[in-house]
Amino acid sequence: MPCRCPSRLLPIAVCLSTCLRFAAGSPVKTVCSKGFYQEEVIVLGCEGGKGRQSMILSSQAAAQGQFSWEVAKDTFDLSIEVLCEPLKSLHGSAKLSAKCVEPQGEVILGESKGLLNQSAVNLKKSSDCLSRSNGPAVQPKRMVSAHGAQWSWSGDVPRKHSGPFSLWLRVQGRLHCDVEFLVQNDQDSNLAVDVRYKWSQIKPCPKQLKGCSRCPTDKCHEEDVAVCDGSPYWECLPKEAVMRKSELSTAPGEHEQTTGHMTTSTPTTMTTTTPKPLSLDDLMEDPQVQSLLREKESVNKPDLPSGPLPTSHPAVTVTDRRHFRLPSSKNLAMSMSDMRQSHHLPWAAGIVLALCILLTVAVCISRSAETSEQEWGIEAVMASNGLCEICTGQRTPYSPIDGDAPDR
């Protein structure tokens, strides 16, 4: 995957160092949430911490001669220290400035009307007055209380400072606005810079951290989509692969509920219902049972009125609600046995019918046997009469048998 620099204003050295770490396989710490990528090189998280960033600033006339970053509002106890060292020169100088990001934002440091600059001027005047009055020399502290926080500053560095030097700014309390900090090289030679920063917390925590941007939608081809995991880089993947991965990441039977940055999964349970066992009321509602009960009632109580009264159930009618009562378990068992016996009657009738058919077939066979015997007797008589005719000299016409020819 190609290395993409997060910002245009990022110095080349910073971008190259980040890309080299990524190419070498070094782990890149992610501060932004998933779905975002780290656009700026310095991002402060809500839980507090510390960090550092090294770079090389070009000459003051070049675009790469400055480095800027932003710190979000509601950041507590911010401390910034900038260590500088001239390269290929004995002299160097730099400036540190800060101002609110709002339109026409308040200048805190860097101009003559800045809060810390005005404080330094006032302290210098007080020190000069004390010096003229032969009092002890007082070093200006460059400190001011503004917007509920205590601001302090190291002061500017001389124009041609020899050797390494440092600039620092500290805030005890809460930032009242989004602040943009800027470090500028004030000389023609290159300057090695090491920015170190720390803070206690950001409260309340914003949904989108300062320096994090949403995953881009116009950086990949039409058939691809950008995927961001909170690192300074995004990856272009096929849409089908991303959709398949999202389906696999969501386990079946679970519903995700997203609130801010927190995601909780609520498993769903499948409930099965078992059939309810039959009760006496269910048996009483059966039409066959009701018909048997009506027959029993008509036999046992023939003197009941003939006018039936309809009930709530269409299969049950009672003649008089005063005489209607539920049968006992013994009567109900007898009724059920009678019903089972009535179910066995068709089988008995079938067996009797089969026996009758068998007897009829046997009688027919016996009669046919007697008839055949009578026919055989008649044929025997006729054969004996033929023999008698031969004995008396009466010949019958010759008929060849089995192909024998007559003698001539």
PDB file of C-alpha atoms in Angstrom, residues 161-323:
ATOM      1  CA  HIS A 161      21.704  32.751  19.262  1.00  0.00           C
ATOM      2  CA  SER A 162      24.785  30.583  19.421  1.00  0.00           C
ATOM      3  CA  GLY A 163      24.271  26.840  19.915  1.00  0.00           C
ATOM      4  CA  PRO A 164      21.142  24.925  20.938  1.00  0.00           C
ATOM      5  CA  PHE A 165      18.227  26.695  22.624  1.00  0.00           C
ATOM      6  CA  SER A 166      14.671  25.947  23.789  1.00  0.00           C
ATOM      7  CA  LEU A 167      11.223  27.537  23.849  1.00  0.00           C
ATOM      8  CA  TRP A 168       8.398  26.492  26.144  1.00  0.00           C
ATOM      9  CA  LEU A 169       4.809  27.350  27.054  1.00  0.00           C
ATOM     10  CA  ARG A 170       2.756  26.004  29.968  1.00  0.00           C
ATOM     11  CA  VAL A 171      -0.928  26.253  30.830  1.00  0.00           C
ATOM     12  CA  GLN A 172      -2.198  25.348  34.289  1.00  0.00           C
ATOM     13  CA  GLY A 173      -5.902  24.804  33.869  1.00  0.00           C
ATOM     14  CA  ARG A 174      -8.274  24.463  30.909  1.00  0.00           C
ATOM     15  CA  LEU A 175      -7.959  25.822  27.375  1.00  0.00           C
ATOM     16  CA  HIS A 176     -10.907  28.101  26.638  1.00  0.00           C
ATOM     17  CA  CYS A 177     -10.663  27.659  22.835  1.00  0.00           C
ATOM     18  CA  ASP A 178      -9.082  25.523  20.117  1.00  0.00           C
ATOM     19  CA  VAL A 179      -5.487  26.753  20.018  1.00  0.00           C
ATOM     20  CA  GLU A 180      -3.151  26.631  17.008  1.00  0.00           C
ATOM     21  CA  PHE A 181       0.562  26.497  17.836  1.00  0.00           C
ATOM     22  CA  LEU A 182       3.250  27.474  15.320  1.00  0.00           C
ATOM     23  CA  VAL A 183       7.054  27.015  15.351  1.00  0.00           C
ATOM     24  CA  GLN A 184       8.969  29.088  12.766  1.00  0.00           C
ATOM     25  CA  ASN A 185      12.612  29.033  11.752  1.00  0.00           C
ATOM     26  CA  ASP A 186      13.909  32.581  11.987  1.00  0.00           C
ATOM     27  CA  GLN A 187      17.221  32.028  10.146  1.00  0.00           C
ATOM     28  CA  ASP A 188      18.413  31.085   6.663  1.00  0.00           C
ATOM     29  CA  SER A 189      20.062  27.831   7.764  1.00  0.00           C
ATOM     30  CA  ASN A 190      18.220  24.594   8.514  1.00  0.00           C
ATOM     31  CA  LEU A 191      17.115  23.927  12.064  1.00  0.00           C
ATOM     32  CA  ALA A 192      16.647  20.579  13.846  1.00  0.00           C
ATOM     33  CA  VAL A 193      13.546  20.727  16.051  1.00  0.00           C
ATOM     34  CA  ASP A 194      12.215  18.334  18.684  1.00  0.00           C
ATOM     35  CA  VAL A 195       8.694  19.136  19.968  1.00  0.00           C
ATOM     36  CA  ARG A 196       7.740  17.551  23.285  1.00  0.00           C
ATOM     37  CA  TYR A 197       4.232  17.870  24.755  1.00  0.00           C
ATOM     38  CA  LYS A 198       2.096  16.467  27.540  1.00  0.00           C
ATOM     39  CA  TRP A 199      -1.413  17.014  28.964  1.00  0.00           C
ATOM     40  CA  SER A 200      -3.608  15.551  31.688  1.00  0.00           C
ATOM     41  CA  GLN A 201      -6.986  15.046  29.961  1.00  0.00           C
ATOM     42  CA  ILE A 202      -9.631  16.409  27.573  1.00  0.00           C
ATOM     43  CA  LYS A 203     -12.972  16.749  29.304  1.00  0.00           C
ATOM     44  CA  PRO A 204     -15.603  16.499  27.985  1.00  0.00           C
ATOM     45  CA  CYS A 205     -14.245  14.220  25.289  1.00  0.00           C
ATOM     46  CA  PRO A 206     -15.297  15.242  21.746  1.00  0.00           C
ATOM     47  CA  LYS A 207     -16.743  12.692  19.324  1.00  0.00           C
ATOM     48  CA  GLN A 208     -14.086  13.604  16.743  1.00  0.00           C
ATOM     49  CA  LEU A 209     -10.610  14.381  18.012  1.00  0.00           C
ATOM     50  CA  LYS A 210      -8.737  17.379  16.703  1.00  0.00           C
ATOM     51  CA  GLY A 211      -6.467  16.185  13.880  1.00  0.00           C
ATOM     52  CA  CYS A 212      -8.652  13.175  12.922  1.00  0.00           C
ATOM     53  CA  SER A 213     -10.724  13.168   9.718  1.00  0.00           C
ATOM     54  CA  ARG A 214     -13.391  10.847   8.385  1.00  0.00           C
ATOM     55  CA  CYS A 215     -12.398   8.180   5.900  1.00  0.00           C
ATOM     56  CA  PRO A 216     -12.236   9.756   2.409  1.00  0.00           C
ATOM     57  CA  THR A 217     -14.791   8.815  -0.241  1.00  0.00           C
ATOM     58  CA  ASP A 218     -12.991  10.164  -3.332  1.00  0.00           C
ATOM     59  CA  LYS A 219      -9.515   8.655  -3.004  1.00  0.00           C
ATOM     60  CA  CYS A 220     -10.203   5.195  -4.507  1.00  0.00           C
ATOM     61  CA  HIS A 221     -11.521   3.849  -7.804  1.00  0.00           C
ATOM     62  CA  GLU A 222     -15.246   3.400  -8.365  1.00  0.00           C
ATOM     63  CA  GLU A 223     -15.181  -0.346  -7.628  1.00  0.00           C
ATOM     64  CA  ASP A 224     -13.133   0.169  -4.436  1.00  0.00           C
ATOM     65  CA  VAL A 225     -13.854   1.773  -1.091  1.00  0.00           C
ATOM     66  CA  ALA A 226     -11.503   3.358   1.454  1.00  0.00           C
ATOM     67  CA  VAL A 227     -11.073   1.605   4.814  1.00  0.00           C
ATOM     68  CA  CYS A 228      -9.655   3.501   7.827  1.00  0.00           C
ATOM     69  CA  ASP A 229      -8.539   1.967  11.126  1.00  0.00           C
ATOM     70  CA  GLY A 230      -7.468   5.141  12.961  1.00  0.00           C
ATOM     71  CA  SER A 231      -3.895   5.168  11.650  1.00  0.00           C
ATOM     72  CA  PRO A 232      -2.460   7.950   9.428  1.00  0.00           C
ATOM     73  CA  TYR A 233      -3.221   5.855   6.327  1.00  0.00           C
ATOM     74  CA  TRP A 234      -6.243   4.427   4.524  1.00  0.00           C
ATOM     75  CA  GLU A 235      -6.493   1.340   2.338  1.00  0.00           C
ATOM     76  CA  CYS A 236      -8.506   0.867  -0.876  1.00  0.00           C
ATOM     77  CA  LEU A 237     -10.319  -2.488  -0.957  1.00  0.00           C
ATOM     78  CA  PRO A 238     -13.020  -3.976  -3.228  1.00  0.00           C
ATOM     79  CA  LYS A 239     -16.541  -3.189  -2.095  1.00  0.00           C
ATOM     80  CA  GLU A 240     -17.543  -6.875  -2.058  1.00  0.00           C
ATOM     81  CA  ALA A 241     -14.633  -7.782   0.223  1.00  0.00           C
ATOM     82  CA  VAL A 242     -15.507  -4.968   2.635  1.00  0.00           C
ATOM     83  CA  MET A 243     -19.172  -6.015   2.751  1.00  0.00           C
ATOM     84  CA  ARG A 244     -18.235  -9.665   3.317  1.00  0.00           C
ATOM     85  CA  LYS A 245     -15.847  -8.694   6.108  1.00  0.00           C
ATOM     86  CA  SER A 246     -18.512  -6.575   7.814  1.00  0.00           C
ATOM     87  CA  GLU A 247     -20.988  -9.473   7.644  1.00  0.00           C
ATOM     88  CA  LEU A 248     -18.482 -11.887   9.178  1.00  0.00           C
ATOM     89  CA  SER A 249     -17.526  -9.445  11.926  1.00  0.00           C
ATOM     90  CA  THR A 250     -21.167  -9.304  13.089  1.00  0.00           C
ATOM     91  CA  ALA A 251     -21.993 -12.606  14.820  1.00  0.00           C
ATOM     92  CA  PRO A 252     -25.457 -14.107  14.089  1.00  0.00           C
ATOM     93  CA  GLY A 253     -28.005 -13.643  16.807  1.00  0.00           C
ATOM     94  CA  GLU A 254     -26.410 -10.438  18.055  1.00  0.00           C
ATOM     95  CA  HIS A 255     -27.558  -6.833  17.594  1.00  0.00           C
ATOM     96  CA  GLU A 256     -25.029  -4.050  17.831  1.00  0.00           C
ATOM     97  CA  GLN A 257     -25.934  -0.839  19.556  1.00  0.00           C
ATOM     98  CA  THR A 258     -23.577   2.057  18.949  1.00  0.00           C
ATOM     99  CA  THR A 259     -23.398   5.031  21.295  1.00  0.00           C
ATOM    100  CA  GLY A 260     -20.600   7.510  20.502  1.00  0.00           C
ATOM    101  CA  HIS A 261     -17.423   5.412  20.468  1.00  0.00           C
ATOM    102  CA  MET A 262     -18.834   2.580  22.571  1.00  0.00           C
ATOM    103  CA  THR A 263     -20.341  -0.467  20.890  1.00  0.00           C
ATOM    104  CA  THR A 264     -22.230  -3.109  22.841  1.00  0.00           C
ATOM    105  CA  SER A 265     -23.626  -6.399  21.604  1.00  0.00           C
ATOM    106  CA  THR A 266     -26.924  -7.754  22.935  1.00  0.00           C
ATOM    107  CA  PRO A 267     -27.461 -11.502  22.266  1.00  0.00           C
ATOM    108  CA  THR A 268     -30.964 -12.599  21.306  1.00  0.00           C
ATOM    109  CA  THR A 269     -32.413 -15.790  22.797  1.00  0.00           C
ATOM    110  CA  MET A 270     -34.826 -18.087  20.998  1.00  0.00           C
ATOM    111  CA  THR A 271     -37.890 -19.068  23.048  1.00  0.00           C
ATOM    112  CA  THR A 272     -39.732 -22.318  22.306  1.00  0.00           C
ATOM    113  CA  THR A 273     -43.284 -23.023  23.456  1.00  0.00           C
ATOM    114  CA  THR A 274     -44.282 -26.523  24.563  1.00  0.00           C
ATOM    115  CA  PRO A 275     -47.827 -27.766  23.905  1.00  0.00           C
ATOM    116  CA  LYS A 276     -50.161 -27.321  26.845  1.00  0.00           C
ATOM    117  CA  PRO A 277     -51.483 -30.619  28.298  1.00  0.00           C
ATOM    118  CA  LEU A 278     -55.179 -31.329  27.792  1.00  0.00           C
ATOM    119  CA  SER A 279     -57.411 -30.470  30.702  1.00  0.00           C
ATOM    120  CA  LEU A 280     -60.939 -31.534  31.576  1.00  0.00           C
ATOM    121  CA  ASP A 281     -62.321 -28.430  29.889  1.00  0.00           C
ATOM    122  CA  ASP A 282     -60.515 -29.346  26.675  1.00  0.00           C
ATOM    123  CA  LEU A 283     -62.031 -32.851  26.753  1.00  0.00           C
ATOM    124  CA  MET A 284     -65.463 -31.415  27.399  1.00  0.00           C
ATOM    125  CA  GLU A 285     -65.164 -29.273  24.267  1.00  0.00           C
ATOM    126  CA  ASP A 286     -64.611 -32.327  22.052  1.00  0.00           C
ATOM    127  CA  PRO A 287     -67.745 -32.895  19.830  1.00  0.00           C
ATOM    128  CA  GLN A 288     -67.725 -36.690  20.267  1.00  0.00           C
ATOM    129  CA  VAL A 289     -67.558 -36.415  24.034  1.00  0.00           C
ATOM    130  CA  GLN A 290     -70.377 -33.892  24.004  1.00  0.00           C
ATOM    131  CA  SER A 291     -72.564 -36.177  21.840  1.00  0.00           C
ATOM    132  CA  LEU A 292     -71.991 -39.073  24.240  1.00  0.00           C
ATOM    133  CA  LEU A 293     -72.834 -36.861  27.186  1.00  0.00           C
ATOM    134  CA  ARG A 294     -76.053 -35.731  25.511  1.00  0.00           C
ATOM    135  CA  GLU A 295     -77.030 -39.366  24.893  1.00  0.00           C
ATOM    136  CA  LYS A 296     -76.340 -40.199  28.545  1.00  0.00           C
ATOM    137  CA  GLU A 297     -78.372 -37.242  29.697  1.00  0.00           C
ATOM    138  CA  SER A 298     -81.296 -38.193  27.427  1.00  0.00           C
ATOM    139  CA  VAL A 299     -81.282 -41.770  28.760  1.00  0.00           C
ATOM    140  CA  ASN A 300     -80.917 -40.915  32.428  1.00  0.00           C
ATOM    141  CA  LYS A 301     -83.282 -37.945  32.434  1.00  0.00           C
ATOM    142  CA  PRO A 302     -86.109 -38.428  29.940  1.00  0.00           C
ATOM    143  CA  ASP A 303     -88.351 -35.895  31.648  1.00  0.00           C
ATOM    144  CA  LEU A 304     -86.234 -32.874  30.734  1.00  0.00           C
ATOM    145  CA  PRO A 305     -87.837 -30.130  28.682  1.00  0.00           C
ATOM    146  CA  SER A 306     -87.388 -30.404  24.946  1.00  0.00           C
ATOM    147  CA  GLY A 307     -86.460 -26.780  24.362  1.00  0.00           C
ATOM    148  CA  PRO A 308     -82.631 -26.555  24.150  1.00  0.00           C
ATOM    149  CA  LEU A 309     -80.795 -23.444  25.226  1.00  0.00           C
ATOM    150  CA  PRO A 310     -77.683 -22.466  23.226  1.00  0.00           C
ATOM    151  CA  THR A 311     -74.384 -22.165  25.073  1.00  0.00           C
ATOM    152  CA  SER A 312     -71.184 -20.314  24.236  1.00  0.00           C
ATOM    153  CA  HIS A 313     -69.784 -23.407  22.512  1.00  0.00           C
ATOM    154  CA  PRO A 314     -71.640 -24.349  19.284  1.00  0.00           C
ATOM    155  CA  ALA A 315     -71.167 -28.100  19.824  1.00  0.00           C
ATOM    156  CA  VAL A 316     -72.723 -28.138  23.320  1.00  0.00           C
ATOM    157  CA  THR A 317     -76.371 -27.507  24.174  1.00  0.00           C
ATOM    158  CA  VAL A 318     -78.076 -28.004  27.491  1.00  0.00           C
ATOM    159  CA  THR A 319     -81.780 -28.176  28.094  1.00  0.00           C
ATOM    160  CA  ASP A 320     -81.697 -26.606  31.506  1.00  0.00           C
ATOM    161  CA  ARG A 321     -78.736 -24.998  33.232  1.00  0.00           C
ATOM    162  CA  ARG A 322     -80.045 -26.114  36.614  1.00  0.00           C
ATOM    163  CA  HIS A 323     -79.822 -29.786  35.613  1.00  0.00           C
TER     164      HIS A 323
END
